[in-house]
mmCIF file of C-alpha atoms and ligand atoms in Angstrom:
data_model
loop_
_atom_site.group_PDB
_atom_site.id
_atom_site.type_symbol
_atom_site.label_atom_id
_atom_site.label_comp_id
_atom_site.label_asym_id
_atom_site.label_seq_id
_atom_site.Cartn_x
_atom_site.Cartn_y
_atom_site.Cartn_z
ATOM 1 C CA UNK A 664 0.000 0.000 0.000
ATOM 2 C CA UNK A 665 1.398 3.503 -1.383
ATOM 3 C CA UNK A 666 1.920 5.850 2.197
ATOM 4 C CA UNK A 667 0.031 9.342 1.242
ATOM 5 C CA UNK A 668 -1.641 11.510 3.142
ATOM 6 C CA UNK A 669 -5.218 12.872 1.460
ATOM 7 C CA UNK A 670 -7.656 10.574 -0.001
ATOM 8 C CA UNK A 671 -10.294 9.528 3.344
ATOM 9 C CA UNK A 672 -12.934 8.477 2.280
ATOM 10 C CA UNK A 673 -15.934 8.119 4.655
ATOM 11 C CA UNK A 674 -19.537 7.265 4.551
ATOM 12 C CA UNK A 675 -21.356 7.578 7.777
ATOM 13 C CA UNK A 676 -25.224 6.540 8.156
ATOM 14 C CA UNK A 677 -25.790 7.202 4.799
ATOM 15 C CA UNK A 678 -29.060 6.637 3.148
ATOM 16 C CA UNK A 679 -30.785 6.694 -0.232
ATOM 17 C CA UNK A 680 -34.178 6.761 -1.101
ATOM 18 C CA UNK A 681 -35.729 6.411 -4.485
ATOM 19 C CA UNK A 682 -39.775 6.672 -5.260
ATOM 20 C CA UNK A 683 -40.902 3.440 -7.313
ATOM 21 C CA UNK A 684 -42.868 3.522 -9.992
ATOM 22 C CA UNK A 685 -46.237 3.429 -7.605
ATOM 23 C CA UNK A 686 -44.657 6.264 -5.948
ATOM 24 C CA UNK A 687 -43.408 4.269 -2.457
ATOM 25 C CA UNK A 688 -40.191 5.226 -0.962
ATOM 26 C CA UNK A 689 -37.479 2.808 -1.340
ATOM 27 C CA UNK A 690 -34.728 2.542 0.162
ATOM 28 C CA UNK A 691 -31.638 1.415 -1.682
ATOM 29 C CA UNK A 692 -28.718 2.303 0.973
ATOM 30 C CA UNK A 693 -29.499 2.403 4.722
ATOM 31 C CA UNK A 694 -26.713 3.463 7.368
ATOM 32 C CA UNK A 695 -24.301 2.680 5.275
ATOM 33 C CA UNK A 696 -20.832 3.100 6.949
ATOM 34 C CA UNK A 697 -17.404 3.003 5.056
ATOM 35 C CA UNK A 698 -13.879 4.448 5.575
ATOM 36 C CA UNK A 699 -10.992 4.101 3.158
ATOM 37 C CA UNK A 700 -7.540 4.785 3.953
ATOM 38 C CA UNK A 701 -5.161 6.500 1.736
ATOM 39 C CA UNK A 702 -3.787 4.563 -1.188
ATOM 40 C CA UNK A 703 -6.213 1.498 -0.506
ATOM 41 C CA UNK A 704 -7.628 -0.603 -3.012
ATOM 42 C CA UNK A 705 -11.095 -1.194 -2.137
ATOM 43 C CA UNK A 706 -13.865 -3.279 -3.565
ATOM 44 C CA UNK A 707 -17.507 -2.588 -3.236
ATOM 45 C CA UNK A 708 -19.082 -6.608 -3.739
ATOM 46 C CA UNK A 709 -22.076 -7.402 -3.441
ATOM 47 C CA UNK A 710 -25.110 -8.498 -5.828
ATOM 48 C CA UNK A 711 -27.082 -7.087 -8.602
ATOM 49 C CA UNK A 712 -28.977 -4.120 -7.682
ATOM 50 C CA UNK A 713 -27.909 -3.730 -3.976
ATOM 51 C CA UNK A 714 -27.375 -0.189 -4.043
ATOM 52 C CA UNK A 715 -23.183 -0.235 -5.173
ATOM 53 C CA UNK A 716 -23.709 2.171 -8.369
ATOM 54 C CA UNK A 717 -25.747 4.491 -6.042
ATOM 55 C CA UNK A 718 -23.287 4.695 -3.344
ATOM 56 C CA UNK A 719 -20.624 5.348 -6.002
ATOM 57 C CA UNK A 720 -22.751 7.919 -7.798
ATOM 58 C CA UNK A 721 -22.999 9.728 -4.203
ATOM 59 C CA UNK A 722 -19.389 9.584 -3.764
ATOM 60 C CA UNK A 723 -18.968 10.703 -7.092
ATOM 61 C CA UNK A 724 -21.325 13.706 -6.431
ATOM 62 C CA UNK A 725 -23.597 13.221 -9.733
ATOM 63 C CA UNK A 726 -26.506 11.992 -6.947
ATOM 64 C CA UNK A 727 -27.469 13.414 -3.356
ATOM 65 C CA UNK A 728 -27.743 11.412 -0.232
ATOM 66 C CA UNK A 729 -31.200 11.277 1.379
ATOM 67 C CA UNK A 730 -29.533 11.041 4.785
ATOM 68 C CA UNK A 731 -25.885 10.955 6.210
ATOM 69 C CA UNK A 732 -22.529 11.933 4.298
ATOM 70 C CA UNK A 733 -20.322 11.406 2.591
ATOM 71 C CA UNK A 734 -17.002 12.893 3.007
ATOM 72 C CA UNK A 735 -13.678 13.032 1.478
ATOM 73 C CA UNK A 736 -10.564 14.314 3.585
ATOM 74 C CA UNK A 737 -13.051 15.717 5.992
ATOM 75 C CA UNK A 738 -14.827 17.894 3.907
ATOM 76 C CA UNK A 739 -18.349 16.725 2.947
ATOM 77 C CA UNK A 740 -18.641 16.317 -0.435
ATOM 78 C CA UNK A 741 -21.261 18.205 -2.562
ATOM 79 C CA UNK A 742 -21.375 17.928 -6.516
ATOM 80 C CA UNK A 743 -18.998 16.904 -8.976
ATOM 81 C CA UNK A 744 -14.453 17.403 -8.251
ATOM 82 C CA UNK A 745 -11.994 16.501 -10.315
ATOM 83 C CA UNK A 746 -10.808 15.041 -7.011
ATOM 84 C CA UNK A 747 -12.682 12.447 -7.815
ATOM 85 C CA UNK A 748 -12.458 10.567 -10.890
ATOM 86 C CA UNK A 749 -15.287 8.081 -12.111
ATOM 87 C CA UNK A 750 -14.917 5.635 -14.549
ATOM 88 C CA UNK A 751 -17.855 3.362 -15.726
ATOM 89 C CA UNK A 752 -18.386 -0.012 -16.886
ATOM 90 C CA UNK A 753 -18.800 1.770 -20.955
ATOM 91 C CA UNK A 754 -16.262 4.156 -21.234
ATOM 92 C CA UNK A 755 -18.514 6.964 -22.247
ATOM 93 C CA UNK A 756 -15.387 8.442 -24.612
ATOM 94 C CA UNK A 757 -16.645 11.687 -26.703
ATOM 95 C CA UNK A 758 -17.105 10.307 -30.229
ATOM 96 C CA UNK A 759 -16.294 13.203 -32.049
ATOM 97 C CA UNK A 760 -12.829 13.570 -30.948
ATOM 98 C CA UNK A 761 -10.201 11.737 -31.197
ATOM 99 C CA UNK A 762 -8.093 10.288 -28.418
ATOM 100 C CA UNK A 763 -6.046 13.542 -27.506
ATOM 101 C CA UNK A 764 -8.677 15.353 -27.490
ATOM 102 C CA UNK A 765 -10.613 13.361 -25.282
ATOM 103 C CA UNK A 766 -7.807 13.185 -22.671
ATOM 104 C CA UNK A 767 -6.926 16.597 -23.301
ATOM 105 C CA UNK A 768 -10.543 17.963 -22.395
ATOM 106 C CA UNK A 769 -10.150 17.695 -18.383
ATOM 107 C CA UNK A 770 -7.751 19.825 -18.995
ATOM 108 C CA UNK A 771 -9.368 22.475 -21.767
ATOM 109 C CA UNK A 772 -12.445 23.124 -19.355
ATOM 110 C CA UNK A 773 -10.237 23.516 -16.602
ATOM 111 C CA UNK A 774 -8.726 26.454 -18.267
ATOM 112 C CA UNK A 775 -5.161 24.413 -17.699
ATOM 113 C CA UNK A 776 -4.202 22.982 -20.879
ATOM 114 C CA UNK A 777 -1.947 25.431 -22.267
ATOM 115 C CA UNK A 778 0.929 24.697 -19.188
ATOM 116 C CA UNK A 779 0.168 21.394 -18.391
ATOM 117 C CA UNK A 780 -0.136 20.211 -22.213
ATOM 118 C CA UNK A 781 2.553 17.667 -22.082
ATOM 119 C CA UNK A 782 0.587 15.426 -19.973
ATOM 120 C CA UNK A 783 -1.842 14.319 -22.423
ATOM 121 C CA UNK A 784 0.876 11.878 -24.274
ATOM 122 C CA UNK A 785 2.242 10.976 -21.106
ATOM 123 C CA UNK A 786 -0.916 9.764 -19.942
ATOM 124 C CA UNK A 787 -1.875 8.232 -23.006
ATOM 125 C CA UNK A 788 1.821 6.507 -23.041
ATOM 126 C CA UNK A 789 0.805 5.442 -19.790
ATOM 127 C CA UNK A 790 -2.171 3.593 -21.021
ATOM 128 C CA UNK A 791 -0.376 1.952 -23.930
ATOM 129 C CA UNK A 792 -2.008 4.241 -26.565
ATOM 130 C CA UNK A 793 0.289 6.920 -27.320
ATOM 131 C CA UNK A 794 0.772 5.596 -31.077
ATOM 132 C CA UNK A 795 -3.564 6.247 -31.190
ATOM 133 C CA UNK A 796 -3.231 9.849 -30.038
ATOM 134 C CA UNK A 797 -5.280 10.747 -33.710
ATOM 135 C CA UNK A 798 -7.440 7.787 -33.285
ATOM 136 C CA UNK A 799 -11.295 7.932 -33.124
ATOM 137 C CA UNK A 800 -13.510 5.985 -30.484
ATOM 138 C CA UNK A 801 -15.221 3.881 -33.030
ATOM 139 C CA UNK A 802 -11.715 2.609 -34.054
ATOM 140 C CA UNK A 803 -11.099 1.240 -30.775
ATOM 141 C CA UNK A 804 -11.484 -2.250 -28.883
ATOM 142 C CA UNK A 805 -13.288 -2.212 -25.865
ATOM 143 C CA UNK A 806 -10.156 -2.695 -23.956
ATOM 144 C CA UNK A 807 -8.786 0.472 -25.503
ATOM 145 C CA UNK A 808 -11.196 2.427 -25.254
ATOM 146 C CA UNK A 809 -11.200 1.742 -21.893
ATOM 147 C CA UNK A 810 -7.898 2.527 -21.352
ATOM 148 C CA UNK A 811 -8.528 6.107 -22.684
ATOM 149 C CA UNK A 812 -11.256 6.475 -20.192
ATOM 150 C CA UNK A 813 -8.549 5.728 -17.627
ATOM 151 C CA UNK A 814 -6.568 8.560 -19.264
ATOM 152 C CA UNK A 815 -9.299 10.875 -19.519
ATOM 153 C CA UNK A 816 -10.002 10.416 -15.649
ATOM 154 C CA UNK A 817 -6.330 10.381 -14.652
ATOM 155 C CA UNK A 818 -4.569 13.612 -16.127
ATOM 156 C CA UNK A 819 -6.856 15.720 -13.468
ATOM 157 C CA UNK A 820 -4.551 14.049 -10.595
ATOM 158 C CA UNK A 821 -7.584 12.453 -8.752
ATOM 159 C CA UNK A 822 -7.192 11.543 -5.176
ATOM 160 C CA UNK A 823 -9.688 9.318 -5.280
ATOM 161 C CA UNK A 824 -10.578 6.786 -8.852
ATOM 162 C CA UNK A 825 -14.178 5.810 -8.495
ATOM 163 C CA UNK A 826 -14.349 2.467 -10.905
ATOM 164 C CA UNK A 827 -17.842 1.272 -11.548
ATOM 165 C CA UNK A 828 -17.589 -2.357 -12.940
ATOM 166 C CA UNK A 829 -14.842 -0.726 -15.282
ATOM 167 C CA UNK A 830 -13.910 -4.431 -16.597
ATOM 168 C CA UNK A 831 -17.588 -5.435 -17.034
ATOM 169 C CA UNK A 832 -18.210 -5.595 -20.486
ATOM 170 C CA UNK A 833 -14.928 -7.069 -21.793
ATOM 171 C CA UNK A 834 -13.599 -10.319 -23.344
ATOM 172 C CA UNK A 835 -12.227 -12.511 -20.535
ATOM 173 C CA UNK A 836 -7.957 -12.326 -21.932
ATOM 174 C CA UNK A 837 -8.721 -8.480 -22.103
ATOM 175 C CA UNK A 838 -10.471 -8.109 -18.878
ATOM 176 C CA UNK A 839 -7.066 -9.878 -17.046
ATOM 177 C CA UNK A 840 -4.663 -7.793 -18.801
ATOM 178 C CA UNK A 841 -7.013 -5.149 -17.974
ATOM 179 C CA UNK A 842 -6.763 -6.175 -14.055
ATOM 180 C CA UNK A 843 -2.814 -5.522 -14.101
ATOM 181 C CA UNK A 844 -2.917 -2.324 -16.239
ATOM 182 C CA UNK A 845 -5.164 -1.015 -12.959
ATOM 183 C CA UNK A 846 -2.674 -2.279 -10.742
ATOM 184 C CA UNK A 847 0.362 -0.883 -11.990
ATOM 185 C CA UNK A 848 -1.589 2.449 -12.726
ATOM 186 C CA UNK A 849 -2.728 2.221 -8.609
ATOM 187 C CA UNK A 850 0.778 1.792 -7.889
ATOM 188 C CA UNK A 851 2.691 4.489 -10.010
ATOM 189 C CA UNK A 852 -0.357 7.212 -9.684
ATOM 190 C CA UNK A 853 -0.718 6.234 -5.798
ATOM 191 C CA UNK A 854 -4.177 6.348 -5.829
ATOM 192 C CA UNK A 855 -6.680 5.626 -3.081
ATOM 193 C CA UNK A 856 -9.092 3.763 -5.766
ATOM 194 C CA UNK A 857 -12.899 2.409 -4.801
ATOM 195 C CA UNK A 858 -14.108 -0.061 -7.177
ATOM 196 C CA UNK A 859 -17.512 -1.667 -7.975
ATOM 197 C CA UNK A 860 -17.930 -5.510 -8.842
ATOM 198 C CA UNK A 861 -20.131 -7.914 -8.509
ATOM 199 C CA UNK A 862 -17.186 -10.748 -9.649
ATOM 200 C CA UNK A 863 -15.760 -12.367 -6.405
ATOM 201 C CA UNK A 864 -12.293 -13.288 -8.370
ATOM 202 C CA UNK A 865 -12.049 -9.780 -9.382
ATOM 203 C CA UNK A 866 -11.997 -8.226 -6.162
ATOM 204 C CA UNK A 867 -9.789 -10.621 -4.505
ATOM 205 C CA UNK A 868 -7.447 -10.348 -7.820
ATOM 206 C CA UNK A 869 -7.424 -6.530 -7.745
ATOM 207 C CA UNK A 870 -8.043 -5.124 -3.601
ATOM 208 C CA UNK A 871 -6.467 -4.951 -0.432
ATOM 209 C CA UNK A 872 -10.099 -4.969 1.118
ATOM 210 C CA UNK A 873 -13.389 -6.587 0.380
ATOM 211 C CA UNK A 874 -16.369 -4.372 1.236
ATOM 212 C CA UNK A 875 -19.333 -6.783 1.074
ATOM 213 C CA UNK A 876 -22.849 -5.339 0.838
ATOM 214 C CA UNK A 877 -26.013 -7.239 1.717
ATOM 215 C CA UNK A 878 -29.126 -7.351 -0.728
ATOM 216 C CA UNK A 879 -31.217 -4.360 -1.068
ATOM 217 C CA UNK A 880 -33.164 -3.226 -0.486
ATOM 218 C CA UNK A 881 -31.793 -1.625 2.531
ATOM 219 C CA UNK A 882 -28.347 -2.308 1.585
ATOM 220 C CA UNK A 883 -25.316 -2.065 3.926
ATOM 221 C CA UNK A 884 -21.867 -3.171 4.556
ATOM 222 C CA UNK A 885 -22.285 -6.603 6.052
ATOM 223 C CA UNK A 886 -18.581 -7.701 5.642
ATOM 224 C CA UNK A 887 -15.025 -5.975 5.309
ATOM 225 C CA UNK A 888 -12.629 -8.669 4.525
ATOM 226 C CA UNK A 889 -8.985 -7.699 4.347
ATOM 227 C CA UNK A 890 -6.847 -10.032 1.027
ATOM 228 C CA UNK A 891 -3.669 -11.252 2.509
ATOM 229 C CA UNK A 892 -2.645 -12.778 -1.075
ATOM 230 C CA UNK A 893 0.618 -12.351 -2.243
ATOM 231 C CA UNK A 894 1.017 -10.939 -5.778
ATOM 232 C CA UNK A 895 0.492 -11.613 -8.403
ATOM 233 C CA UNK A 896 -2.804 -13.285 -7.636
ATOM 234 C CA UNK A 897 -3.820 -15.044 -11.175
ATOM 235 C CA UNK A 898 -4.758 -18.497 -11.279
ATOM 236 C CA UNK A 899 -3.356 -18.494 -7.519
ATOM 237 C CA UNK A 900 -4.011 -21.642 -5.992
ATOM 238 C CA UNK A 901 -3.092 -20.376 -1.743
ATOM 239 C CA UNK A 902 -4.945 -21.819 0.458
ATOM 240 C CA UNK A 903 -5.395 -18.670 1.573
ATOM 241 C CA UNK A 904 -6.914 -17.411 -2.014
ATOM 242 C CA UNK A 905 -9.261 -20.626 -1.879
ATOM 243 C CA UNK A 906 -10.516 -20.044 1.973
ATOM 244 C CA UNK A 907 -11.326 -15.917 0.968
ATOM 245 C CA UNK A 908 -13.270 -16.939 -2.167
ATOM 246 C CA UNK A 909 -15.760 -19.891 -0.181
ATOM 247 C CA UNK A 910 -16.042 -16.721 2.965
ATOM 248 C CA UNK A 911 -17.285 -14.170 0.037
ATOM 249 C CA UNK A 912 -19.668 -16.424 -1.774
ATOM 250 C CA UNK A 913 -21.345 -17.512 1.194
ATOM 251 C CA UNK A 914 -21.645 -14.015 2.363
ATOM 252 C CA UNK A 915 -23.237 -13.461 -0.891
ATOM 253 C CA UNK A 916 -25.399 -15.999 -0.649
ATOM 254 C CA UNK A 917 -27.225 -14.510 2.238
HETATM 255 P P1 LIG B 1189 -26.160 -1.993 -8.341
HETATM 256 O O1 LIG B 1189 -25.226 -1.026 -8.956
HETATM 257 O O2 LIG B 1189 -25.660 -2.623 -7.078
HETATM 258 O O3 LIG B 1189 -26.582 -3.066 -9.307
HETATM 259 P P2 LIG B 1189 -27.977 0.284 -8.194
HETATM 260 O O4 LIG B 1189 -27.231 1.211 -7.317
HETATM 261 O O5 LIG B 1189 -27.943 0.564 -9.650
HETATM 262 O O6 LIG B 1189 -27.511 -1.229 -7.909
HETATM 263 O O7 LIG B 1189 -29.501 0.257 -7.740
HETATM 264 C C1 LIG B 1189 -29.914 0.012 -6.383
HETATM 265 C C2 LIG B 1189 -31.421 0.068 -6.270
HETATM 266 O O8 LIG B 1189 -31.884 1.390 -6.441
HETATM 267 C C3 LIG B 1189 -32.162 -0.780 -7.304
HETATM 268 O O9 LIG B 1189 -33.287 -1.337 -6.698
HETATM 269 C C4 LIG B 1189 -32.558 0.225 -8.349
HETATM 270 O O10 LIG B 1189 -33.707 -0.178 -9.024
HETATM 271 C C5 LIG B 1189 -32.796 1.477 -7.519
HETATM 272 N N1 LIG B 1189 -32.497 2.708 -8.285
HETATM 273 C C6 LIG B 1189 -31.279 3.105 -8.703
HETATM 274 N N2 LIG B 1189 -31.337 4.291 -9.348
HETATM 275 C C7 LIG B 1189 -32.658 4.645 -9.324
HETATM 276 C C8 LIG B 1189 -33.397 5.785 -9.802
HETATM 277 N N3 LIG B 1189 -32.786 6.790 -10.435
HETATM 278 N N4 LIG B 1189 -34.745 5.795 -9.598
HETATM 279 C C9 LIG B 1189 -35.371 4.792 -8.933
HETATM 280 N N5 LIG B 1189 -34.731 3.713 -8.451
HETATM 281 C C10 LIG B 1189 -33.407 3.626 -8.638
HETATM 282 MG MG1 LIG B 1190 -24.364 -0.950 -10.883
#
């Protein structure tokens, strides 16, 4: 774990209600409690529809909290930051530019380009695409375009990455290379990075800590399971590897 000082995050009693469509309140989180340290990786795991977008939408600040907060280094957080960088499961590139622009455009509406220009190939370097700088989105694999939105999220210096089921819709051999590109970015950007999953290998593959959330609705942090896997966890037959996966699928199950 990368030693660094901002990046808390911490949910306390948070809640979330939606109206159905017959107009009921329902309740998709309920006191839900989290803190994340500096430089963890975190998963969020837990089943379909439990309430894990939501809380990451709140973090995120696209989505209000019907009760509690939500805070990061102390200060409650309220609306969108650059502080916090959100990556989905489609990787929601602009199709009419191409990939330096895309990257770049943190940047443009920032009103920082013009000094900090040089970033955008070193962050697209970073990602393995620096030889697609000119390339469109509708070129691109899903695995690259991917990438990009890594870029795109990572040139504003994020404290926190907010990764909603960012592997989800790829090809198995992409989806593992995938996993170590967002390790070796975690490492070399020393990020504290929350990620979203409902895939039990994934988060033990990728986190230092499980998060598990119960069913909704209702949803809340049932479980917080610490990994102590060595890596590189692929195909890793430890005992203690095999013990963690049996603990999180029964605390799935329920
Ligand atoms: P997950 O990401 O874990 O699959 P979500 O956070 O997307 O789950 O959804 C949690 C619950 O909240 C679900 O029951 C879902 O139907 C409900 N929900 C999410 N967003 C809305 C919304 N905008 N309006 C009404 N209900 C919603
Ligand atoms: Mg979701």
């Amino acid at each position: 774990m990368v030693m660094r000082e901002t990046g808390v995050i911490e949910a306390t009693h948070l809640s979330k209600a939606f109206s159905d469509t017959e107009g009921e309140n329902l309740e998709a989180l309920s006191d839900f409690n989290l803190r994340i340290q500096p430089g963890e990786f975190v998963s969020l795991l837990g089943p379909s529809g439990c309430g894990k977008s939501t809380f990451l939408r709140i973090l995120a600040g696209l989505e209000s909290a019907t009760g509690g907060t939500v805070r990061l280094d102390g200060e409650v957080v309220n609306g969108t930051d650059y502080r916090r960088g959100l990556v989905f499961q489609q990787p929601k590139l602009f199709p009419w530019m191409n990939l330096y622009e895309n990257v770049a455009f943190g940047l443009r509406s920032r009103g920082i380009y013009r000094e900090n220009k040089h970033k955008v190939m070193e962050y697209l370097d970073m990602v393995g695409l620096a030889d697609f700088s000119r390339s469109y989105p509708y070129q691109l694999s899903g695995g690259m375009a991917q990438r990009a939105a890594l870029a795109r999220a990572l040139i504003n210096s994020p404290e926190v990455l907010c990764l909603d089921e960012p592997l989800g819709a790829l090809d198995t051999f992409t989806r593992l290379n995938m996993q170590d590109e967002l390790l070796r970015i975690w490492e070399r950007c020393e990020l504290t990075i929350i990620m979203v999953t409902h895939d039990v290998d994934e988060a033990i593959v990728l986190s230092d800590r499980i998060l598990v959330m119960s069913h909704g609705p209702e949803s809340t942090v049932i479980a917080d399971v610490a990994v102590d896997v060595p890596h590189p966890r692929h195909d890793t037959d430890a005992d203690s590897a095999v013990e963690l996966r049996h603990q999180l699928l029964d605390l799935l199950e329920h």
